[in-house]
Coordinates of C-alpha atoms in Angstrom, one line a residue:
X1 CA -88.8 250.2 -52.7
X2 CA -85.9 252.8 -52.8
X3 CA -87.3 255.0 -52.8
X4 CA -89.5 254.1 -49.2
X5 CA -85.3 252.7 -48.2
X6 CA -83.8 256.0 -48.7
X7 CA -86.3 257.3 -46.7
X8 CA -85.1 255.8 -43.5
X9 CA -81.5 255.7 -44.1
X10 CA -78.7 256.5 -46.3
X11 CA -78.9 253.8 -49.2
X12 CA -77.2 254.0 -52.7
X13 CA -77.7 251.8 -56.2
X14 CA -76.1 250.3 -58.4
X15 CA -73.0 250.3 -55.8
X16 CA -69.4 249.2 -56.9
X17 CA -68.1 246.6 -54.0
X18 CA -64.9 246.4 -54.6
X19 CA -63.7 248.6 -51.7
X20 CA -66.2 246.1 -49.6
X21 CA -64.2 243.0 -50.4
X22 CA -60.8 241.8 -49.2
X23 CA -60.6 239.6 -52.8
X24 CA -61.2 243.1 -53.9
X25 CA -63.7 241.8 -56.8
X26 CA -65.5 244.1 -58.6
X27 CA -69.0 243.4 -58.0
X28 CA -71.6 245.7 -58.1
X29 CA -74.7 245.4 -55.9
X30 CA -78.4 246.5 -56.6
X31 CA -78.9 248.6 -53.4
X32 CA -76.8 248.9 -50.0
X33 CA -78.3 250.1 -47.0
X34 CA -76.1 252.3 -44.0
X35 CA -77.8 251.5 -41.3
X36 CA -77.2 253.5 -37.6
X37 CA -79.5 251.9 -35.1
X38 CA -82.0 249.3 -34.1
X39 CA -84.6 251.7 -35.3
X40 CA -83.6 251.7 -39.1
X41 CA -82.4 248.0 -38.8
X42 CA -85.8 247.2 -38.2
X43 CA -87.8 249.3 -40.8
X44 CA -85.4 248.4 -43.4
X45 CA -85.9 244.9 -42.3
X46 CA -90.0 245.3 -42.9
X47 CA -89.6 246.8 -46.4
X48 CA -87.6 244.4 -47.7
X49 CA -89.9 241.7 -46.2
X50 CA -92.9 243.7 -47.8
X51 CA -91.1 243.3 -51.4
X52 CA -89.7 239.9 -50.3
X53 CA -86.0 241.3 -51.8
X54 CA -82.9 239.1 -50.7
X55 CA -80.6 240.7 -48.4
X56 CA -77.3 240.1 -46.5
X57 CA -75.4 241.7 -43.9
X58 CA -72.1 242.4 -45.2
X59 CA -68.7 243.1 -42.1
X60 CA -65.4 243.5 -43.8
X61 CA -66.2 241.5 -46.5
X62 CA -63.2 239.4 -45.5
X63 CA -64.3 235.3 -45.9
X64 CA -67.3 236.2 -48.9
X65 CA -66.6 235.7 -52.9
X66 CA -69.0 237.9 -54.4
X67 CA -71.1 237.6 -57.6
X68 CA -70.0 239.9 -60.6
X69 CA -74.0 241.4 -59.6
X70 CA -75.9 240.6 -56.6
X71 CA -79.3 241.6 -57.4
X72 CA -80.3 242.2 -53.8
X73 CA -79.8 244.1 -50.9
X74 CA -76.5 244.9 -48.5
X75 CA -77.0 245.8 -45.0
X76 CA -73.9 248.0 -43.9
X77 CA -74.5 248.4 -39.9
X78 CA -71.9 251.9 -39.7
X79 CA -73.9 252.7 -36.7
X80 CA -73.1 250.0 -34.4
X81 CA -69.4 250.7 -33.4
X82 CA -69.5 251.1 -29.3
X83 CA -67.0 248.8 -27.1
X84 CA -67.1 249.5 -23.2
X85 CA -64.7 246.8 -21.1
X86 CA -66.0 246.7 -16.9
X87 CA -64.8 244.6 -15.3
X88 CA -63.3 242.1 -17.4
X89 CA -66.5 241.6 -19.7
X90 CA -66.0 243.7 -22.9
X91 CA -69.4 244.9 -25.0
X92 CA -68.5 245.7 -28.6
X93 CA -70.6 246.2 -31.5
X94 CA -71.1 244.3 -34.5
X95 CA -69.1 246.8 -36.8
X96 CA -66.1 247.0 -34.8
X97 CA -63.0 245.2 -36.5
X98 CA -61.7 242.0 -34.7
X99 CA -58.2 243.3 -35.1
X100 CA -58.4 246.5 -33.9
X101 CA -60.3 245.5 -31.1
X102 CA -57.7 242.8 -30.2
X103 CA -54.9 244.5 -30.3
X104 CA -56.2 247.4 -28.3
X105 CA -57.2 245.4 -25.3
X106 CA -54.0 243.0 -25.7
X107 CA -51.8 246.3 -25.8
X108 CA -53.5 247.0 -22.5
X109 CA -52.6 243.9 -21.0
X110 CA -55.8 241.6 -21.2
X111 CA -55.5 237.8 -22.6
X112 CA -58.2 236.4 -24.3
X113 CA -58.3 237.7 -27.7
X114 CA -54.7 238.3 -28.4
X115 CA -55.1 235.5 -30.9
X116 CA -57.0 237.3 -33.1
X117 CA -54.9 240.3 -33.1
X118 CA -54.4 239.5 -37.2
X119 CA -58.2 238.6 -38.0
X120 CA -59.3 240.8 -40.6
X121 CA -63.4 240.7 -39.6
X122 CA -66.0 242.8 -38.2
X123 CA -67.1 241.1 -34.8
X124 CA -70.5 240.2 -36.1
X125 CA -68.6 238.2 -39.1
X126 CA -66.4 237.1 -36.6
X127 CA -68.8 235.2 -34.8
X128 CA -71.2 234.4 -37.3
X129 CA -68.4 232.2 -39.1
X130 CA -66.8 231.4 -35.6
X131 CA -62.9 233.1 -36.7
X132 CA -59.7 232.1 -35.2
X133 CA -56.4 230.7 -35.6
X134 CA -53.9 229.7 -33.9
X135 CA -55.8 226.6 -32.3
X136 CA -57.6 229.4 -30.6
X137 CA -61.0 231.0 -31.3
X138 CA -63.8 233.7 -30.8
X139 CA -66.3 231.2 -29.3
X140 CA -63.6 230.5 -26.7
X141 CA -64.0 233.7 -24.8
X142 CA -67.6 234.6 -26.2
X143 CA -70.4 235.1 -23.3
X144 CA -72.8 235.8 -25.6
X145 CA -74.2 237.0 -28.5
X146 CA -76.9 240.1 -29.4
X147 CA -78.9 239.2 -32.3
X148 CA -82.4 240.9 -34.2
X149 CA -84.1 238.8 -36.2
X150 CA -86.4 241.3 -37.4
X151 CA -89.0 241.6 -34.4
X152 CA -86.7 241.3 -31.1
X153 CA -83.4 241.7 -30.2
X154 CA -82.4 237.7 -28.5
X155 CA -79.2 237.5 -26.3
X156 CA -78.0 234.0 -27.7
X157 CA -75.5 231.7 -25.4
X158 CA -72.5 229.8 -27.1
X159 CA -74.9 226.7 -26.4
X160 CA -77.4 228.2 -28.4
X161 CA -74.9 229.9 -31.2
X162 CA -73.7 225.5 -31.5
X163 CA -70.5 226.4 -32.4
X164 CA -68.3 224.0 -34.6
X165 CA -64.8 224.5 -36.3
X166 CA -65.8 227.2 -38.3
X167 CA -69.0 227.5 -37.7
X168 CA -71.9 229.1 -36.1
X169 CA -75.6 228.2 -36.4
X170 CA -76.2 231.2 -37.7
X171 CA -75.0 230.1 -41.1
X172 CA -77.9 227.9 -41.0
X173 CA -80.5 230.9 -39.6
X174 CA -80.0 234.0 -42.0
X175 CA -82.7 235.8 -40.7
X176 CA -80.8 236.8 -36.9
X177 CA -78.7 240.0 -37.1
X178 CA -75.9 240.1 -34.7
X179 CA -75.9 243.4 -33.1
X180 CA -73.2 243.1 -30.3
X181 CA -71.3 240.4 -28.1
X182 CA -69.5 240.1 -24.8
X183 CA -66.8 238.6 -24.0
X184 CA -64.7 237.5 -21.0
X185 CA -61.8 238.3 -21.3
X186 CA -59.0 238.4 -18.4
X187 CA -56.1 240.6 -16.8
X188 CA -52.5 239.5 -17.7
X189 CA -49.2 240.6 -18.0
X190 CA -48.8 243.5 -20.2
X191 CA -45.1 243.2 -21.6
X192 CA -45.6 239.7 -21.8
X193 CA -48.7 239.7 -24.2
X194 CA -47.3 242.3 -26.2
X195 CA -44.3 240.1 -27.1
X196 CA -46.5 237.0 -27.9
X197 CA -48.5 239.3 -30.3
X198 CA -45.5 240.0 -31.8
X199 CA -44.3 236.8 -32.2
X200 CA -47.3 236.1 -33.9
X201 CA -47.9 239.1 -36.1
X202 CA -44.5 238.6 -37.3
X203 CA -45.0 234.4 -38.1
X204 CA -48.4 236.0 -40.0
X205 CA -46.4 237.9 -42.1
X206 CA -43.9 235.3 -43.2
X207 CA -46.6 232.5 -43.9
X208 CA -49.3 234.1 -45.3
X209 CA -49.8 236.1 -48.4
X210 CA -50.5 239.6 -47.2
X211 CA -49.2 241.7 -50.1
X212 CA -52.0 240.8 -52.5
X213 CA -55.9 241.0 -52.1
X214 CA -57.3 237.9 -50.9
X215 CA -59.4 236.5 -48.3
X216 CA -57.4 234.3 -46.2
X217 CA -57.7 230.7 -45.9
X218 CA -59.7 228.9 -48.5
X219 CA -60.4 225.8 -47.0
X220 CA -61.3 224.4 -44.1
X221 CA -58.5 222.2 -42.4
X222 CA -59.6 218.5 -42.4
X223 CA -59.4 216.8 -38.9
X224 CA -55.9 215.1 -38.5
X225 CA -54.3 217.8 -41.9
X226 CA -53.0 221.2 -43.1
X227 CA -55.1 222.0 -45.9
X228 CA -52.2 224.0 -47.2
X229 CA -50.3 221.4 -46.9
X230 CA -52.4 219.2 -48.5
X231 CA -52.5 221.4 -51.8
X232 CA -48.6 222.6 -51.4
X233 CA -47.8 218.5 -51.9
X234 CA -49.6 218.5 -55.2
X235 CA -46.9 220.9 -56.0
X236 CA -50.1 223.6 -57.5
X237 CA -48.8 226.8 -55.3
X238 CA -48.7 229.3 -58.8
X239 CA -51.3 227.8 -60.2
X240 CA -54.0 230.2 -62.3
X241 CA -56.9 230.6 -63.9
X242 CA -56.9 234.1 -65.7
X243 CA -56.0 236.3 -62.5
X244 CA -57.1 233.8 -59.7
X245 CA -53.9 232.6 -58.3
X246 CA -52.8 229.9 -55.7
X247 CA -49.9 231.8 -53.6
X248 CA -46.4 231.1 -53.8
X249 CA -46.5 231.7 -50.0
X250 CA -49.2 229.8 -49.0
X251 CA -50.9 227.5 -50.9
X252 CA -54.4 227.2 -48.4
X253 CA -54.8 231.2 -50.0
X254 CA -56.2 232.3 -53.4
X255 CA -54.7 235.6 -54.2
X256 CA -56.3 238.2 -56.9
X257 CA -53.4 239.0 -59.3
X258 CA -55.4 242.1 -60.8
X259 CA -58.6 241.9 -62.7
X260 CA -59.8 238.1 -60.8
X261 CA -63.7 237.9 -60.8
X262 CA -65.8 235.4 -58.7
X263 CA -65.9 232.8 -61.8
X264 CA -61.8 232.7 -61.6
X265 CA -62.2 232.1 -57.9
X266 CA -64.6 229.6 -57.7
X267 CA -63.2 227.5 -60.7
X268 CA -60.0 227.8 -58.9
X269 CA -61.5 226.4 -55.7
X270 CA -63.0 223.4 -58.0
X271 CA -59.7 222.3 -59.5
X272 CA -58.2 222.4 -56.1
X273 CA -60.9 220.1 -54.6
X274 CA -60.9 218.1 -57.6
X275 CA -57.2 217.2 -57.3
X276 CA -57.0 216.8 -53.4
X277 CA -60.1 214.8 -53.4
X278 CA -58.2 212.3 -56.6
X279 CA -54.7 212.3 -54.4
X280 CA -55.8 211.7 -50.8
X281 CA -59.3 211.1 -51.0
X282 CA -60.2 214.1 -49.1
X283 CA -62.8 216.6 -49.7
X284 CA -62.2 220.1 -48.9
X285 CA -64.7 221.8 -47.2
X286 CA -65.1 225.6 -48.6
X287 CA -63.7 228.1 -45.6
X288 CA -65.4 231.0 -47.5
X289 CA -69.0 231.9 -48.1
X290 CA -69.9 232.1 -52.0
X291 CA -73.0 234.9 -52.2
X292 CA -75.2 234.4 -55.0

C-alpha cells in the first residue's frame, strides 16, 4: 500500500508527530500523506478504501490528543492554501490557519472574524469542530462549506453542516473532506477593529496559558457555567499526573510540562470529570477529540 501511496504523493512512515500537535505529544504515526490537490485527495482516498486502512485528516493539530501510535493513515492537505476576498465573500482553503487569516482581513478593516484572531486551527478544523470564543463563532459568518467525500466535491450550507456549540455534523460523518469555505464577512472601521483585536489578544494572553504546549480549552462549557470556573473552585489548578498539568493560569487548560503522553492527558481529563461530576453534579463534556 505504500508503496502504490508514494506513488501519487509525497508520503513518509513511521512519522514522529510531535511538531503536528499543539500538546506537542510525541506520537508516531504509521504513514502520513502530503496531499496538493483534489486529484491526489482522491486516489489516496481509493487506496486506502481498497486496503480498508483508517485515516484522518489532521489541520494544526490544535483540539486532538493523540495515541503514543496511531496505526493508520494522516491526510496533510499542504496543497490547499488559496484565500481570494471579492466582494465581501472571502474563499479560503482548508489549510489556511484561522489566525492568520483573521488577523489579516481584520488588519484590513473587515469585521466578522476578528474574533478568531487567536484561534490556533486550520479552517477545515475550524469548522469541522465549529471554533470560537468570545460568544462569537465560525458558523456565524460561514456561507458554506466545500467538502469531498471520496467521489464528489458537495458545497454544504450551515443548515446542512447542523451546527451546535461546538460542533459540526461532520464529527458524526468522517468520510467528507472539507476542502474550502466562504464566508461573509463585512467592511468596518479599520482603526477601530484593530484596537478591539488588541483588546482581545492582550485579555488572551493574561487568561490563558500560552507559554506551555497545550491545546486550549479542555472542556466544553456547560449551559448556565465556566467550566474553568467549575474546576478552579475545586481548588485543582496544579494538579498532575506525571507531566500532565492543570494550569496555574487557567484551570479549563491541560498544559504538557515536558515529557506528557496521551495516557497522562486523558487520566487527567478523568479525575477532572470525576470530581466536577461528585461536587456539582455536572458532567464535563470533552472539548477535544481523543484519536485512537
Amino acid at each position: 500500500m505504500i508503496e502504490e501511496l508514494s506513488k501519487i504523493c509525497k508520503t513518509e512512515t513511521d512519522i514522529d508527530l510531535t511538531l503536528y500537535n499543539t500538546y506537542k505529544l510525541h506520537s508516531v504515526a504509521y504513514a502520513m500523506c502530503f496531499i496538493k490537490d483534489i486529484k491526489e485527495l482522491t486516489s489516496v482516498l481509493n487506496i486506502l478504501k481498497k486496503y480498508k486502512t483508517k485515516w484522518f485528516v489532521i489541520g494544526n493539530g490544535s483540539n486532538i490528543i493523540l495515541p503514543e501510535y496511531y496505526d493508520g493513515v494522516i491526510l496533510k492537505l499542504t496543497g490547499f492554501n488559496k484565500c481570494i476576498l471579492n466582494n465581501n465573500e472571502l474563499y479560503v482553503e482548508s489549510n489556511c490557519m484561522l489566525n492568520k487569516i483573521a488577523t489579516k482581513y481584520t488588519l484590513e478593516g473587515y469585521s466578522g472574524l476578528d474574533f478568531a484572531c487567536g484561534i490556533p486551527g486550520t479552517i477545515g478544523g475550524s469548522i469541522y469542530g465549529n471554533a470560537g470564543c468570545y460568544g462569537s463563532s465560525i458558523s456565524e459568518v460561514l456561507i458554506s462549506a466545500i467538502v469531498f467525500d471520496g467521489r464528489k466535491i458537495i458545497e454544504l450550507s450551515c443548515e446542512d453542516l447542523k451546527f451546535k456549540y461546538r460542533y459540526s455534523m461532520l464529527k458524526e460523518n468522517k468520510k467528507y473532506v472539507v476542502l474550502s469555505a466562504k464566508f461573509k464577512l463585512e467592511k468596518g472601521n479599520k482603526k477601530e477593529l484593530k484596537e478591539l483585536m488588541l483588546q482581545k489578544n492582550k485579555k488572551r494572553n493574561e487568561t490563558q496559558d500560552l507559554h506551555h504546549p497545550s491545546n486550549g480549552s479542555v472542556f466544553r462549557n456547560p449551559e448556565g457555567y465556566a467550566a474553568g470556573k467549575l474546576i478552579d473552585d475545586l481548588n485543582l489548578k496544579g494538579t498532575r499526573i506525571n507531566d500532565a498539568v492543570i494550569s496555574n493560569i487557567h484551570a479549563n487548560f491541560i498544559i504538557n510540562d515536558g515529557h506528557a503522553t496521551s495516557k497522562d492527558i486523558i487520566k487527567l481529563i478523568k479525575f477532572i470529570q470525576r470530581k466536577v461530576k461528585k461536587e456539582y453534579n455536572i458532567k464535563l463534556v470533552l472539548e477535544q477529540e481523543i484519536i485512537k
